[in-house]
CSV table of C-alpha atoms in Angstrom, one decimal:
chain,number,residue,atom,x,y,z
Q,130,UNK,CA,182.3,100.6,199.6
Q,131,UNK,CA,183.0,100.8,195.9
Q,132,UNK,CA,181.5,99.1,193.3
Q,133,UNK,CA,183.7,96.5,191.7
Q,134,UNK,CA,184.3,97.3,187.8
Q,135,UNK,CA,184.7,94.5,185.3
Q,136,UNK,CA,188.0,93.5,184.6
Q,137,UNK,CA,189.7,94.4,180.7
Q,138,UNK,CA,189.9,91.2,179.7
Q,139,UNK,CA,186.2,90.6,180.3
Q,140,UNK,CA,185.3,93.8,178.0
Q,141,UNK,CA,187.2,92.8,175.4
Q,142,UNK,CA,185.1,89.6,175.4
Q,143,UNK,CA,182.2,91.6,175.4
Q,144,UNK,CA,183.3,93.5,172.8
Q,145,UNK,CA,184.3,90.8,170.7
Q,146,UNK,CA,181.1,89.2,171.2
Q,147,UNK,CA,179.1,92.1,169.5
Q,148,UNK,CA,181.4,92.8,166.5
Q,149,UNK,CA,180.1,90.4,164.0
Q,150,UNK,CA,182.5,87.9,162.4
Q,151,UNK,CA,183.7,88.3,158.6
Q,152,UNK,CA,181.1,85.7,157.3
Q,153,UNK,CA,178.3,87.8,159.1
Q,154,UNK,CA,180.1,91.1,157.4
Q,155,UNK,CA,180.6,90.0,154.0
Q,156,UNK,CA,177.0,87.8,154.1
Q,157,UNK,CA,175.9,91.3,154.8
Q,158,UNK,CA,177.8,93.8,152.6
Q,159,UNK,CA,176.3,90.6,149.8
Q,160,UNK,CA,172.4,91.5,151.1
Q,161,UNK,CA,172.9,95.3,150.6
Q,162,UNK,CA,174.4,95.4,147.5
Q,163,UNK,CA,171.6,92.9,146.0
Q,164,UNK,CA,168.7,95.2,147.7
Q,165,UNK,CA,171.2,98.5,145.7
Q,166,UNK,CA,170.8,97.1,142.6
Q,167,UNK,CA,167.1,96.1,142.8
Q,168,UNK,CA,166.7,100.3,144.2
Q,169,UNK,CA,168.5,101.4,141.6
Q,170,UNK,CA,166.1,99.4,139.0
Q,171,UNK,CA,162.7,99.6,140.5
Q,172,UNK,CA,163.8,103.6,140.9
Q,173,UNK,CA,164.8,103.7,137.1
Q,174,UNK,CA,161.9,102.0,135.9
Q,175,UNK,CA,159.5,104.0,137.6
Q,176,UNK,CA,160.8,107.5,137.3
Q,177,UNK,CA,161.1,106.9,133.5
Q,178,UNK,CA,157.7,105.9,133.5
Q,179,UNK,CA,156.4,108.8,135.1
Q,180,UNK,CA,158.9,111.2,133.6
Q,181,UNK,CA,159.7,109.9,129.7
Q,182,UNK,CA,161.9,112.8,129.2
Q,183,UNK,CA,164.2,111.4,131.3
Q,184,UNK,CA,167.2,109.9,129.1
Q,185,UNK,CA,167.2,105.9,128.4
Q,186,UNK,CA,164.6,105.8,132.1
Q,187,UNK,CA,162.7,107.3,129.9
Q,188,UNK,CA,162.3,104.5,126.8
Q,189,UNK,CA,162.6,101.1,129.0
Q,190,UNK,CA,159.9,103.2,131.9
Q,191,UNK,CA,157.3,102.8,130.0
Q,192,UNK,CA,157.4,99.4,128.5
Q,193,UNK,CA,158.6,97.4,131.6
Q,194,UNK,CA,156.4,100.4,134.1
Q,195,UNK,CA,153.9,100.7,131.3
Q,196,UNK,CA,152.9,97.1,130.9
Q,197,UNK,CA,154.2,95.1,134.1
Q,198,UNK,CA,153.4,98.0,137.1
Q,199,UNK,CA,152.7,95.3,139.6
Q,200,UNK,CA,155.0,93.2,139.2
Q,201,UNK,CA,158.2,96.3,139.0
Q,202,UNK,CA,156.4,96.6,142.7
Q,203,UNK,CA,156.7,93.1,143.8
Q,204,UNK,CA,160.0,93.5,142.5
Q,205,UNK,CA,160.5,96.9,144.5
Q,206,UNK,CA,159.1,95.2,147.9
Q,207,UNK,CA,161.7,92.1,147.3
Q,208,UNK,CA,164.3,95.2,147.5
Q,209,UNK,CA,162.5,96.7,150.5
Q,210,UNK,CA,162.7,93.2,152.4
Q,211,UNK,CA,166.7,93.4,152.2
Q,212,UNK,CA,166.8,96.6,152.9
Q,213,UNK,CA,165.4,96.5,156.5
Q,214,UNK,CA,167.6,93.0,156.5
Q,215,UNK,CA,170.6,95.2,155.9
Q,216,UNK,CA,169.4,97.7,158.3
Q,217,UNK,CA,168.9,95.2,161.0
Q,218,UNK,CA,171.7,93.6,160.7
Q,219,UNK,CA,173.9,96.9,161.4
Q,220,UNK,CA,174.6,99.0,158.2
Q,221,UNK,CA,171.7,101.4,159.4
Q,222,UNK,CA,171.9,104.3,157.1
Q,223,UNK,CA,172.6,101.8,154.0
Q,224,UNK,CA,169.5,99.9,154.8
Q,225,UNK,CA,167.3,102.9,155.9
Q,226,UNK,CA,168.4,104.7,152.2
Q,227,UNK,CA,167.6,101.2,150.9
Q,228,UNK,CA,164.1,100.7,152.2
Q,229,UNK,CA,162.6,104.2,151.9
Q,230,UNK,CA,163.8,104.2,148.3
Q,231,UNK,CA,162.1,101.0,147.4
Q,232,UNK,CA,158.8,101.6,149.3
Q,233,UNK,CA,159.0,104.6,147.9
Q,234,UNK,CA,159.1,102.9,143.7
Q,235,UNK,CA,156.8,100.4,145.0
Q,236,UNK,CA,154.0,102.7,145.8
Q,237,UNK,CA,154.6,104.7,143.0
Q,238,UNK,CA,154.4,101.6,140.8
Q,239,UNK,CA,151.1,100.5,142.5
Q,240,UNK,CA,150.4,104.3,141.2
Q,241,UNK,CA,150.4,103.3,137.9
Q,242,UNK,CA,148.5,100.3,138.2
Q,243,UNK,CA,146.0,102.2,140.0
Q,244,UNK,CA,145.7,105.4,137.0
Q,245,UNK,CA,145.6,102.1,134.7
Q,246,UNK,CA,142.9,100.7,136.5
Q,247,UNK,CA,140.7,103.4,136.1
Q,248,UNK,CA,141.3,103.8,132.8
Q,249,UNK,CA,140.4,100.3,132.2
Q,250,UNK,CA,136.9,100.8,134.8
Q,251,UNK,CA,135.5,103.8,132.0
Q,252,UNK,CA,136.1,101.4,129.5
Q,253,UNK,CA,133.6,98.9,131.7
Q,254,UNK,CA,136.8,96.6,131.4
Q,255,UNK,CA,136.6,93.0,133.2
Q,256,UNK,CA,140.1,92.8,134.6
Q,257,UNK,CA,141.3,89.8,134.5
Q,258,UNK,CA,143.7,89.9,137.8
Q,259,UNK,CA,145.0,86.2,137.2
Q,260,UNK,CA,145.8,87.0,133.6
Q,261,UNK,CA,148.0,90.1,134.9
Q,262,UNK,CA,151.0,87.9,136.5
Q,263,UNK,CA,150.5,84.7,134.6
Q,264,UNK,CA,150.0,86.5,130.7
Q,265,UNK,CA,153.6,88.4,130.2
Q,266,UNK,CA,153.7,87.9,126.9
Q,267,UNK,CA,151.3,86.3,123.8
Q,268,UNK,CA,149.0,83.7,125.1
Q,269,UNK,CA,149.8,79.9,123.5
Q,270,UNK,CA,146.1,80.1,121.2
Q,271,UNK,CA,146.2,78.9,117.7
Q,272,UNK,CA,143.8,79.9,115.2
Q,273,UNK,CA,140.6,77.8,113.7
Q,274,UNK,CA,141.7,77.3,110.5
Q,275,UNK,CA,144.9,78.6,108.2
Q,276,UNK,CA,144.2,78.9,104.6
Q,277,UNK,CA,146.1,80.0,102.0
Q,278,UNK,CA,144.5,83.5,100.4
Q,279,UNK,CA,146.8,84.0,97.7
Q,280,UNK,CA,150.1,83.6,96.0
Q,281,UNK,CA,152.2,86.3,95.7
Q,282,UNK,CA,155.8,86.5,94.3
Q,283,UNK,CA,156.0,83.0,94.7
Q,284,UNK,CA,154.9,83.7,98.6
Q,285,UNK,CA,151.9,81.9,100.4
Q,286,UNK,CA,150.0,84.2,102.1
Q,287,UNK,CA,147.8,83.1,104.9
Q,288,UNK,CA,145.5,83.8,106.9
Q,289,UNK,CA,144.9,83.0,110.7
Q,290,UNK,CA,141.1,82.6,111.0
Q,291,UNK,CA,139.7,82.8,114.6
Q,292,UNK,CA,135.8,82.1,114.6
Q,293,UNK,CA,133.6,82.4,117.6
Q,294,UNK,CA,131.4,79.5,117.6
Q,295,UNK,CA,128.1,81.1,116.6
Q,296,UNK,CA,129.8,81.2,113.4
Q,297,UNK,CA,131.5,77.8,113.2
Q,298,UNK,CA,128.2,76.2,114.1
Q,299,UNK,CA,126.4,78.4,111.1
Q,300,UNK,CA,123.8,79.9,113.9
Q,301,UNK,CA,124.2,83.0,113.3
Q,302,UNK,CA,126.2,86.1,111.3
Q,303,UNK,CA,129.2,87.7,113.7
Q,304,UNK,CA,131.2,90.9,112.4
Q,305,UNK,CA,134.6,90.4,111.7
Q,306,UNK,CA,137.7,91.8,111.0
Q,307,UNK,CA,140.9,91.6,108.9
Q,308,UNK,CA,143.9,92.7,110.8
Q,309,UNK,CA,148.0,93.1,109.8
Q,310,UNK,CA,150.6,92.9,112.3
Q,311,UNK,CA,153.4,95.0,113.2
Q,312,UNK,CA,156.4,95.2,112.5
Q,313,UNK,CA,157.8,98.4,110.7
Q,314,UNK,CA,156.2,96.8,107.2
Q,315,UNK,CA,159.4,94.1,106.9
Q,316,UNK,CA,159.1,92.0,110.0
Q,317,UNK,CA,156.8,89.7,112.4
Q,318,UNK,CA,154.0,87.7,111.0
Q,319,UNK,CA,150.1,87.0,112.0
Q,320,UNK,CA,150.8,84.9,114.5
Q,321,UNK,CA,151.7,88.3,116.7
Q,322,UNK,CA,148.1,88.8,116.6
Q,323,UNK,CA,146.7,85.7,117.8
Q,324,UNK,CA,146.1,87.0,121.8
Q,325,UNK,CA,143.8,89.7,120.1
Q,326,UNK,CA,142.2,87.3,117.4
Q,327,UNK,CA,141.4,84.9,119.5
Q,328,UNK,CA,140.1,86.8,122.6
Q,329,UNK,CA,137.8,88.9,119.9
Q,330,UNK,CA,136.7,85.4,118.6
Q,331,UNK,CA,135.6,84.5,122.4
Q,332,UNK,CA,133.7,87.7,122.3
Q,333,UNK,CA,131.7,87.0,119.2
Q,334,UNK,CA,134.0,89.0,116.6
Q,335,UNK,CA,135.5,86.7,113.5
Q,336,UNK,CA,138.7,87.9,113.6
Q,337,UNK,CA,140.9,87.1,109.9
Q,338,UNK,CA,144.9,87.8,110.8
Q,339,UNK,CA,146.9,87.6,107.4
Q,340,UNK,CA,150.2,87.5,106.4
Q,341,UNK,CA,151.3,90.1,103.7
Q,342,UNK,CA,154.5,90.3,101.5
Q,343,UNK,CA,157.6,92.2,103.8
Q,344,UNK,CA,159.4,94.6,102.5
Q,345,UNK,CA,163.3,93.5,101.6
Q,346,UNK,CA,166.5,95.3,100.2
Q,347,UNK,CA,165.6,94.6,96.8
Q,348,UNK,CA,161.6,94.6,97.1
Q,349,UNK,CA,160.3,97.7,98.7
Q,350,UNK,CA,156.2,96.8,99.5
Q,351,UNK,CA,154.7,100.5,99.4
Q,352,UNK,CA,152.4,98.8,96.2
Q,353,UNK,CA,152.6,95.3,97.3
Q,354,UNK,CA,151.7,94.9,100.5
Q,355,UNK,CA,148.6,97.4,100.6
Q,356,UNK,CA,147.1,94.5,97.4
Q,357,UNK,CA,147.6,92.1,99.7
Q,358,UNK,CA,145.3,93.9,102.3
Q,359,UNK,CA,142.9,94.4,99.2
Q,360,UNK,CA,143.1,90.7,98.2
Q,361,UNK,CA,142.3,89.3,102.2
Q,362,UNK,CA,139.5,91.9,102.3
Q,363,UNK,CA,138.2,89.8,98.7
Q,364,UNK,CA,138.9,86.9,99.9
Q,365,UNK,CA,136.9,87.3,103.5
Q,366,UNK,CA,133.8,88.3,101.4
Q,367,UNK,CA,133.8,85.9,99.5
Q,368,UNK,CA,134.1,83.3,102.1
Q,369,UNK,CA,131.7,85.2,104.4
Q,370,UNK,CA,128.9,82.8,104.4
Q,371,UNK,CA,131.5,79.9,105.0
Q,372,UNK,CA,132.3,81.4,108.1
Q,373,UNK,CA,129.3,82.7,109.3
Q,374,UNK,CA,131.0,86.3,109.1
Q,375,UNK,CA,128.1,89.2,108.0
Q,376,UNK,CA,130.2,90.5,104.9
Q,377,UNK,CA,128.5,93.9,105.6
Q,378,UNK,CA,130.5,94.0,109.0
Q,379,UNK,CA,133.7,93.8,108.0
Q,380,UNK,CA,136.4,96.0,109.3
Q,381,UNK,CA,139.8,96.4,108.8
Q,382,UNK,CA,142.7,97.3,111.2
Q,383,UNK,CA,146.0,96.8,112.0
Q,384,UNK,CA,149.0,97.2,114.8
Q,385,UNK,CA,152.1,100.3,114.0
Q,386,UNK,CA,152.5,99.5,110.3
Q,387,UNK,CA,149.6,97.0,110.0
Q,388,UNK,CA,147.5,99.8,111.1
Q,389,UNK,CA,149.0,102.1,108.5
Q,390,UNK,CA,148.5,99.9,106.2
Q,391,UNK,CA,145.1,99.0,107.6
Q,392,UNK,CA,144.0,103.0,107.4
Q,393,UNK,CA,145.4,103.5,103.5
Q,394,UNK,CA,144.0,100.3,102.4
Q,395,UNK,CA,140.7,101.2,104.6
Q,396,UNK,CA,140.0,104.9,103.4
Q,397,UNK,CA,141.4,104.1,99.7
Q,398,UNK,CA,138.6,102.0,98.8
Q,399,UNK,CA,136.3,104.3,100.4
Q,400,UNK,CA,137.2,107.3,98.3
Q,401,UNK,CA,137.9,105.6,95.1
Q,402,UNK,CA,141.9,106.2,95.0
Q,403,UNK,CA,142.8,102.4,95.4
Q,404,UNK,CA,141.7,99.6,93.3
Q,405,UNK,CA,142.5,96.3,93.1
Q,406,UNK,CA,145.1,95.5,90.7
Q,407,UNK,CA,144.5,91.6,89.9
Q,408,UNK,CA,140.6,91.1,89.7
Q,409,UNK,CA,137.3,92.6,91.8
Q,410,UNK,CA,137.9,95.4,93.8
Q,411,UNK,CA,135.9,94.4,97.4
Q,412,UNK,CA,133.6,96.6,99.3
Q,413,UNK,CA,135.4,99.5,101.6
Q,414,UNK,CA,135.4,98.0,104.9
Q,415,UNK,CA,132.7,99.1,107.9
Q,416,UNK,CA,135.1,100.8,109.8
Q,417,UNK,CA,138.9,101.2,110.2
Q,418,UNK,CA,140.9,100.7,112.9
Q,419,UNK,CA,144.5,101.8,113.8
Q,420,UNK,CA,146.6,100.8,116.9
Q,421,UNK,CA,149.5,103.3,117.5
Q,422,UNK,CA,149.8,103.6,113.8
Q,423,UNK,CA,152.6,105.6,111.6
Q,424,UNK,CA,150.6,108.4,110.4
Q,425,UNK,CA,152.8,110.1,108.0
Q,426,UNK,CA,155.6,107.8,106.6
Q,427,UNK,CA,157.5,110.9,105.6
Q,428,UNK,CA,157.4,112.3,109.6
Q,429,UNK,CA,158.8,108.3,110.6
Q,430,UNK,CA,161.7,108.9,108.3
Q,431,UNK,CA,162.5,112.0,109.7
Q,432,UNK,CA,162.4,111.5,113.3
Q,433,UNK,CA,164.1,108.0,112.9
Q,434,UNK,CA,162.5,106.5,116.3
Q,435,UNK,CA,163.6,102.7,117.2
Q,436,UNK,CA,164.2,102.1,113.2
Q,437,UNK,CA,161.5,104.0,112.1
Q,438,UNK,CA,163.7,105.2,109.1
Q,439,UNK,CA,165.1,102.1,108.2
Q,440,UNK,CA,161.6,100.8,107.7
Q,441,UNK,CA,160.6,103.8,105.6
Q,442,UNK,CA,163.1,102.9,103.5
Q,443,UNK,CA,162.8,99.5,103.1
Q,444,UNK,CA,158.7,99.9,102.5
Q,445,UNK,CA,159.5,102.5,100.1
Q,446,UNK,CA,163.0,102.0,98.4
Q,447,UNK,CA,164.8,104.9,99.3
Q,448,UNK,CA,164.6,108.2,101.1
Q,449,UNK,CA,161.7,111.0,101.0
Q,450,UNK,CA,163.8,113.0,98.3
Q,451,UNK,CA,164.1,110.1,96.1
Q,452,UNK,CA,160.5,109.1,96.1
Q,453,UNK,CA,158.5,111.9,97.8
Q,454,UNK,CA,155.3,110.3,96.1
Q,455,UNK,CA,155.7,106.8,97.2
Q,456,UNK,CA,156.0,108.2,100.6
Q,457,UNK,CA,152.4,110.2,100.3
Q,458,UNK,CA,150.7,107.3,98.4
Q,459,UNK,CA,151.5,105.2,101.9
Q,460,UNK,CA,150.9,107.7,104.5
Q,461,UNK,CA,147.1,108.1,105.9
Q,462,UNK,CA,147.3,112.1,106.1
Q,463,UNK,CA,147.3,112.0,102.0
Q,464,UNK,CA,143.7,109.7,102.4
Q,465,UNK,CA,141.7,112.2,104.5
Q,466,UNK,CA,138.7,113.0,103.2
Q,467,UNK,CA,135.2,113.3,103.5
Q,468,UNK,CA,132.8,110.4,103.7
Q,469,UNK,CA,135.1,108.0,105.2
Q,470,UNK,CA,134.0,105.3,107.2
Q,471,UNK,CA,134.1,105.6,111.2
Q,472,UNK,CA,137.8,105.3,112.8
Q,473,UNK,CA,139.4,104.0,115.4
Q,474,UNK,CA,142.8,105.2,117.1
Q,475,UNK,CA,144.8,103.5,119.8
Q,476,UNK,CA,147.7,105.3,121.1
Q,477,UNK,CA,149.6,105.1,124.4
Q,478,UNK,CA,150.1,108.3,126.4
Q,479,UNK,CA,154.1,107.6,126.3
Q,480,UNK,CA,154.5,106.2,122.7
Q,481,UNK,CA,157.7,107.7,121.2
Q,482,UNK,CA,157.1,106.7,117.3
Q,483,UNK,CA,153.1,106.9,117.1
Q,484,UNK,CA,153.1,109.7,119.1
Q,485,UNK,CA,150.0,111.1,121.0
Q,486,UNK,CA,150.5,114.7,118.9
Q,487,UNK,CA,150.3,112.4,116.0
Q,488,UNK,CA,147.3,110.6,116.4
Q,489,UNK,CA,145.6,113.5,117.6
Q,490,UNK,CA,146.5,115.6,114.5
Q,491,UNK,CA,144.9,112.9,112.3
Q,492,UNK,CA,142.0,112.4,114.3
Q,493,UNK,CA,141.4,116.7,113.9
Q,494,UNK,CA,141.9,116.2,110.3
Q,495,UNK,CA,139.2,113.7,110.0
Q,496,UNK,CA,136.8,115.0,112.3
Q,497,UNK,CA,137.1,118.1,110.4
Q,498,UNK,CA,136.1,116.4,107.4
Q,499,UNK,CA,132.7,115.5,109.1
Q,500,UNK,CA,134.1,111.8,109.8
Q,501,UNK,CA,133.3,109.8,112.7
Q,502,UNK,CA,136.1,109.2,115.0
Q,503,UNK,CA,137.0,107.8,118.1
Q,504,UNK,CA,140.5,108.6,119.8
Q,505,UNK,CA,141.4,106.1,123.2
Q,506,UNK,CA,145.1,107.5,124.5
Q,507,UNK,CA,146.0,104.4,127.5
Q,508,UNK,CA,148.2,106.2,130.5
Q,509,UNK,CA,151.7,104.6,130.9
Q,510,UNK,CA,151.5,103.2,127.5
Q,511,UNK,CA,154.3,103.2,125.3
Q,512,UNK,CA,154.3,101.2,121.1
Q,513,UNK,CA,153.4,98.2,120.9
Q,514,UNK,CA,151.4,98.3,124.7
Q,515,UNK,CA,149.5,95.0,124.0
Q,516,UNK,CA,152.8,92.6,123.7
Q,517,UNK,CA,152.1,91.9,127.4
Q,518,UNK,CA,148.7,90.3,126.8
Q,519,UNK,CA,147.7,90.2,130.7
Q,520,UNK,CA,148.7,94.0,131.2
Q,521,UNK,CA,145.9,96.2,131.9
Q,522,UNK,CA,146.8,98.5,128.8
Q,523,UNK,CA,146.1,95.1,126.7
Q,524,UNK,CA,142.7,93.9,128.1
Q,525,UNK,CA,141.9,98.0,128.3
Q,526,UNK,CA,142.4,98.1,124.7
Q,527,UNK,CA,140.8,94.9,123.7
Q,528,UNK,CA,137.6,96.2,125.2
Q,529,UNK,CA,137.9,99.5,123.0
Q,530,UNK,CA,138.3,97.4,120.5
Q,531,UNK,CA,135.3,95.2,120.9
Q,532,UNK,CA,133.4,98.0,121.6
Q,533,UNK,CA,133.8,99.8,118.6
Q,534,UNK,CA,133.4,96.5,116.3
Q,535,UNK,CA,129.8,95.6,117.7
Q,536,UNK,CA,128.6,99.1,119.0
């Protein structure tokens, strides 16, 4: 007896019933091409964080990779979730492609988190976890107190002061420290500096972050803006007591040009070759400090990296041919010498503009002039690595920093 088949028009039902309709189809073709384009990213961001050479990867890698590794994960897992959506919902290679190549971002994203995290553990580092996902950016601090230090060019320049409260209360001297901002010597203001300042203040640092005159088309800065740094040095001794700030502690540092500036001004006064130009001349600071700073002001005109030469010119009025000695008067490979005060050097790993090879050459220069100095290179870190003020670069380098102001 033979078994009876199923008629035709009962597989054609069948079949009908297991082809999806064209809302499930387009709905998704939608899912796929969301969980591409988050693949694509995540797998951008990360490969031009581990591998800088690769073209434009290579420049946003580092600062989204660099500063935000977990979240470019959370981001890659998101894309991982629609991919085994798509997969199971019957484009089965698309999805498989789609999840192995965002599990595989996400755990080389967690990979730089990780390299990060040990970085920050030598450093004996707190990690804040909490301040990770909800600091992206500058925290919403303002400063203790804003006075005006001088009047320049019809300018006020001020100064952000952020006191720990040993010193506001008068029980006790704190060191402190005057620091400039970024900014390629014609842009930003103090207030770029407040994360730093203020988190230093919490740790018993005064921290002083002034304002100094930017360059502009028609007034290059190269002499201007390094008297400013001279006058807010003045000015912070003579208000020392005020404060409660121990005026034989204080340093001075700065971020990319504020740290250039910060290392002329700095090692000038220390070896006699700047003076004040508009009353007493103030102690050379304790110690200098330079976050990814230009080094030679000639080399950033030359290599032209993210408006590096623009800058040059503006600081300086014109090209290195036109005014070879403005650009050695500004650049802290002319101030090396003997007998200056200990150093600090902050430079990420994948900085393009204050490159490691950069920092590294200066920091042979001065320790072969007998001067004490201490070099911290951050993995994954590209210019300007403390923006993101939660990212483990940025508490990493806030320790160092500390460190070296109290050690």
């Amino acid at each position: 007896m033979s078994t009876p088949q199923p008629s035709a028009t009962a597989a054609r039902s069948t079949r009908r019933q297991a082809r999806p309709g064209p809302v499930h189809r387009i709905l998704r073709i939608v899912l796929a091409l969301i969980a591409s384009l988050i693949a694509f990213l995540a797998a951008a961001i990360v490969c031009g964080a581990w591998i800088p050479t690769i073209p434009k990867a290579g420049v946003i890698g580092p600062v989204l990779g660099g500063q935000y590794p977990f979240h470019i994960a959370l981001f890659a897992l998101v894309g991982l979730g629609l991919g085994v959506l798509a997969w199971r919902s019957g484009l089965v290679r698309w999805g498989r492609t789609l999840t192995a190549l965002t599990a595989v971002s996400a755990a080389f994203a967690l990979a730089i988190a990780a390299v990060q995290y040990a970085t920050a553990s030598k450093e004996d580092t707190r990690i804040s976890f909490s301040e990770i996902f909800t600091q992206i950016a500058y925290p919403g601090t303002v400063p203790d107190a804003s006075p005006i230090y001088v009047m320049r060019d019809g300018e006020k320049l001020k100064a952000d002061l952020y006191l720990p409260d040993t010193a506001q209360t008068g029980s006790g001297k704190v060191p402190g420290i005057v620091l400039a901002h970024a900014g390629g010597f014609h842009t930003f203001d103090k207030s770029d500096l407040r994360g730093t300042a203020r988190w230093l203040a919490d740790h018993g640092v005064a921290a002083i972050a002034i304002d100094y005159r930017l360059a502009r088309p028609d007034r290059p800065t190269w002499d201007k803006a390094p008297q400013d740094l001279v006058t807010a040095l003045r000015w912070t001794e003579d208000h020392a007591d005020r404060y409660g700030i121990d005026p034989d502690r204080i340093s001075l540092g700065g971020m990319s040009a504020g740290g250039t500036l910060a290392l002329d001004v700095a090692w000038g006064l220390r070896n006699g070759t700047l003076m004040a130009t508009d009353g007493r001349t103030p102690k050379p600071p304790d110690s200098a400090v330079g976050f990814y700073p230009g080094t030679d002001v000639t080399d950033m005109w030359q290599r032209d990296v993210a408006g590096s030469r623009e800058a040059a010119e503006l600081f300086t009025g014109g090209t290195p041919q036109q005014h070879p000695d403005r650009y050695r008067a500004v650049s802290p490979t002319t101030h090396v010498t003997a007998g200056l005060q200990p150093t600090l050097l902050v430079v990420g790993d994948r900085d393009r503009s204050a490159t490691p090879l950069t920092i590294e050459g200066l920091a042979d220069a001065l320790r072969a002039k007998g001067v004490d100095t201490t070099v911290k290179k951050l993995p994954f870190a590209e210019h300007a690595f403390d923006d993101a003020y939660g990212s483990l670069t940025s508490q990493t380098s806030r320790q160092i920093l500390l460190d070296f102001l109290t050690r």
